[in-house]
Short mmCIF file of C-alpha atoms in Angstrom, two decimals:
data_model
loop_
_atom_site.label_atom_id
_atom_site.label_comp_id
_atom_site.label_asym_id
_atom_site.label_seq_id
_atom_site.Cartn_x
_atom_site.Cartn_y
_atom_site.Cartn_z
CA UNK A 14 -21.35 14.79 58.14
CA UNK A 15 -23.67 15.90 55.18
CA UNK A 16 -27.51 16.51 55.76
CA UNK A 17 -29.93 14.49 53.83
CA UNK A 18 -33.46 15.56 52.88
CA UNK A 19 -34.65 12.95 55.53
CA UNK A 20 -32.60 14.72 58.39
CA UNK A 21 -34.08 18.14 57.41
CA UNK A 22 -37.67 16.44 57.17
CA UNK A 23 -37.08 15.00 60.80
CA UNK A 24 -35.45 17.84 62.33
CA UNK A 25 -37.56 18.87 65.36
CA UNK A 26 -37.04 22.28 66.88
CA UNK A 27 -37.78 23.08 70.58
CA UNK A 28 -40.61 25.37 71.25
CA UNK A 29 -40.28 28.77 73.03
CA UNK A 30 -42.85 31.26 74.09
CA UNK A 31 -42.08 33.90 71.27
CA UNK A 32 -40.72 31.33 68.69
CA UNK A 33 -41.03 31.62 64.85
CA UNK A 34 -44.54 30.79 63.19
CA UNK A 35 -44.64 26.95 62.89
CA UNK A 36 -46.23 26.93 59.58
CA UNK A 37 -43.74 29.26 58.01
CA UNK A 38 -40.83 27.19 59.35
CA UNK A 39 -42.51 24.21 58.13
CA UNK A 40 -43.25 25.68 54.67
CA UNK A 41 -39.60 26.93 54.50
CA UNK A 42 -38.25 23.59 55.63
CA UNK A 43 -40.26 21.72 52.80
CA UNK A 44 -38.90 24.08 50.22
CA UNK A 45 -35.33 23.44 51.40
CA UNK A 46 -36.14 19.57 51.20
CA UNK A 47 -37.10 19.84 47.70
CA UNK A 48 -34.34 22.20 46.51
CA UNK A 49 -31.95 19.77 48.53
CA UNK A 50 -33.25 16.75 46.83
CA UNK A 51 -33.00 18.40 43.47
CA UNK A 52 -29.40 19.32 44.11
CA UNK A 53 -28.63 15.78 45.31
CA UNK A 54 -30.29 14.42 41.96
CA UNK A 55 -28.49 16.87 40.06
CA UNK A 56 -25.03 16.29 41.79
CA UNK A 57 -25.68 12.36 41.16
CA UNK A 58 -26.55 12.98 37.47
CA UNK A 59 -23.42 15.15 37.27
CA UNK A 60 -21.38 12.34 38.87
CA UNK A 61 -22.74 9.99 36.42
CA UNK A 62 -21.92 12.07 33.59
CA UNK A 63 -18.53 12.76 34.76
CA UNK A 64 -17.89 8.83 35.14
CA UNK A 65 -19.27 8.14 31.64
CA UNK A 66 -17.12 11.11 30.24
CA UNK A 67 -13.93 9.89 32.16
CA UNK A 68 -14.81 6.59 30.82
CA UNK A 69 -14.79 7.93 27.18
CA UNK A 70 -11.76 10.04 28.03
CA UNK A 71 -9.78 6.94 28.97
CA UNK A 72 -11.09 5.25 25.96
CA UNK A 73 -10.02 7.87 23.76
CA UNK A 74 -6.68 8.29 25.66
CA UNK A 75 -6.25 4.42 25.03
CA UNK A 76 -6.83 4.99 21.48
CA UNK A 77 -4.44 7.90 21.23
CA UNK A 78 -1.83 5.73 22.86
CA UNK A 79 -2.37 2.72 20.60
CA UNK A 80 -2.15 5.33 17.38
CA UNK A 81 0.93 6.79 18.93
CA UNK A 82 2.43 3.29 19.22
CA UNK A 83 1.34 2.39 15.85
CA UNK A 84 2.83 5.41 14.29
CA UNK A 85 5.86 4.83 15.94
CA UNK A 86 5.99 1.26 14.53
CA UNK A 87 5.11 2.33 11.28
CA UNK A 88 7.67 4.82 11.08
CA UNK A 89 10.30 2.43 12.43
CA UNK A 90 9.13 0.02 9.69
CA UNK A 91 9.30 2.52 6.98
CA UNK A 92 12.63 3.45 8.16
CA UNK A 93 13.84 -0.19 8.17
CA UNK A 94 12.25 -0.74 4.85
CA UNK A 95 14.12 2.64 3.42
CA UNK A 96 17.41 1.37 4.86
CA UNK A 97 16.97 -2.18 3.60
CA UNK A 98 16.03 -0.67 0.22
CA UNK A 99 19.00 1.29 -0.04
CA UNK A 100 21.19 -1.46 0.90
CA UNK A 101 19.67 -3.79 -1.73
CA UNK A 102 19.94 -0.73 -4.25
CA UNK A 103 23.57 -0.73 -3.50
CA UNK A 104 23.90 -4.40 -4.03
CA UNK A 105 22.07 -4.23 -7.13
CA UNK A 106 24.38 -1.52 -8.42
CA UNK A 107 27.53 -3.29 -7.43
CA UNK A 108 26.32 -6.53 -9.24
CA UNK A 109 25.44 -4.44 -12.25
CA UNK A 110 28.95 -2.64 -12.26
CA UNK A 111 30.60 -6.30 -11.91
CA UNK A 112 28.62 -7.40 -14.79
CA UNK A 113 29.33 -4.31 -16.68
CA UNK A 114 32.99 -4.69 -16.20
CA UNK A 115 32.81 -8.33 -16.94
CA UNK A 116 31.10 -7.47 -20.25
CA UNK A 117 33.46 -4.66 -20.95
CA UNK A 118 36.37 -6.84 -20.38
CA UNK A 119 34.92 -9.65 -22.38
CA UNK A 120 34.23 -7.30 -25.22
CA UNK A 121 37.66 -5.94 -25.10
CA UNK A 122 39.23 -9.44 -25.25
CA UNK A 123 36.99 -10.35 -28.29
CA UNK A 124 37.85 -7.28 -29.92
CA UNK A 125 41.54 -7.87 -29.29
CA UNK A 126 40.97 -11.57 -30.98
CA UNK A 127 39.11 -9.91 -34.00
CA UNK A 128 41.85 -7.47 -34.31
CA UNK A 129 44.51 -10.16 -34.45
CA UNK A 130 42.55 -12.29 -36.71
CA UNK A 131 42.09 -9.51 -39.14
CA UNK A 132 45.69 -8.73 -39.09
CA UNK A 133 46.44 -12.45 -39.74
CA UNK A 134 43.70 -12.48 -42.65
CA UNK A 135 45.40 -9.13 -44.06
CA UNK A 136 48.88 -11.02 -43.96
CA UNK A 137 47.53 -13.92 -45.56
CA UNK A 138 45.67 -11.89 -48.15
CA UNK A 139 48.90 -10.15 -48.83
CA UNK A 140 50.79 -13.25 -49.07
CA UNK A 141 48.27 -14.86 -51.47
CA UNK A 142 48.17 -11.85 -53.53
CA UNK A 143 51.94 -11.70 -53.73
CA UNK A 144 52.03 -15.57 -54.65
CA UNK A 145 49.31 -14.99 -57.03
CA UNK A 146 51.05 -12.13 -58.65
CA UNK A 147 54.31 -14.03 -58.74
CA UNK A 148 52.48 -17.04 -60.41
CA UNK A 149 50.77 -14.72 -63.01
CA UNK A 150 54.23 -12.97 -63.79
CA UNK A 151 55.81 -16.53 -64.26
CA UNK A 152 53.13 -17.67 -66.51
CA UNK A 153 53.31 -14.38 -68.48
CA UNK A 154 57.12 -14.75 -68.47
CA UNK A 155 56.64 -18.39 -69.89
CA UNK A 156 54.33 -17.28 -72.53
CA UNK A 157 56.63 -14.48 -73.69
CA UNK A 158 59.51 -16.84 -74.06
CA UNK A 159 60.55 -18.09 -77.54
CA UNK A 160 60.33 -21.73 -76.73
CA UNK A 161 56.58 -21.20 -76.57
CA UNK A 162 56.44 -19.81 -80.04
CA UNK A 163 58.45 -22.73 -81.39
CA UNK A 164 56.11 -25.19 -79.68
CA UNK A 165 53.13 -23.36 -81.08
CA UNK A 166 54.53 -23.82 -84.55
CA UNK A 167 55.23 -27.35 -84.08
CA UNK A 168 51.84 -28.28 -83.32
CA UNK A 169 50.40 -26.52 -86.17
CA UNK A 170 53.03 -28.24 -88.63
CA UNK A 171 52.06 -31.83 -87.45
CA UNK A 172 48.69 -32.54 -88.78
#
């Protein structure tokens, strides 16, 4: 059991014939009481400081734990966002490739149709040219015949 300053103050010693000087003992006990009270006060202050520091330490430990959890959640969210972004990018690329293939196929189909139309127009132009040439040649042949000359003379003679 720990001594208190009051225990020290109230302590009575038995007297003997050749004992210590009572005034010196009382003076020493008073000094011990003062020092002991000072140590008790200091100990209480240190305990209070320890409680305060422990509370702050607990507070900071809670903050650290919260921050750690927050960082983990943020990292997981970032990883998930990154994964979702990659998936979305892949979908966009696949859609773009489909559209590009569709556009290319449509363009090739149109190109083939235009080529067929151009060939058809070339054939028609060739046929028209041949017919026109034949017509002109037939007309020239008519003009070069002698019947035409006689017809021309007949018309002039009639007036």
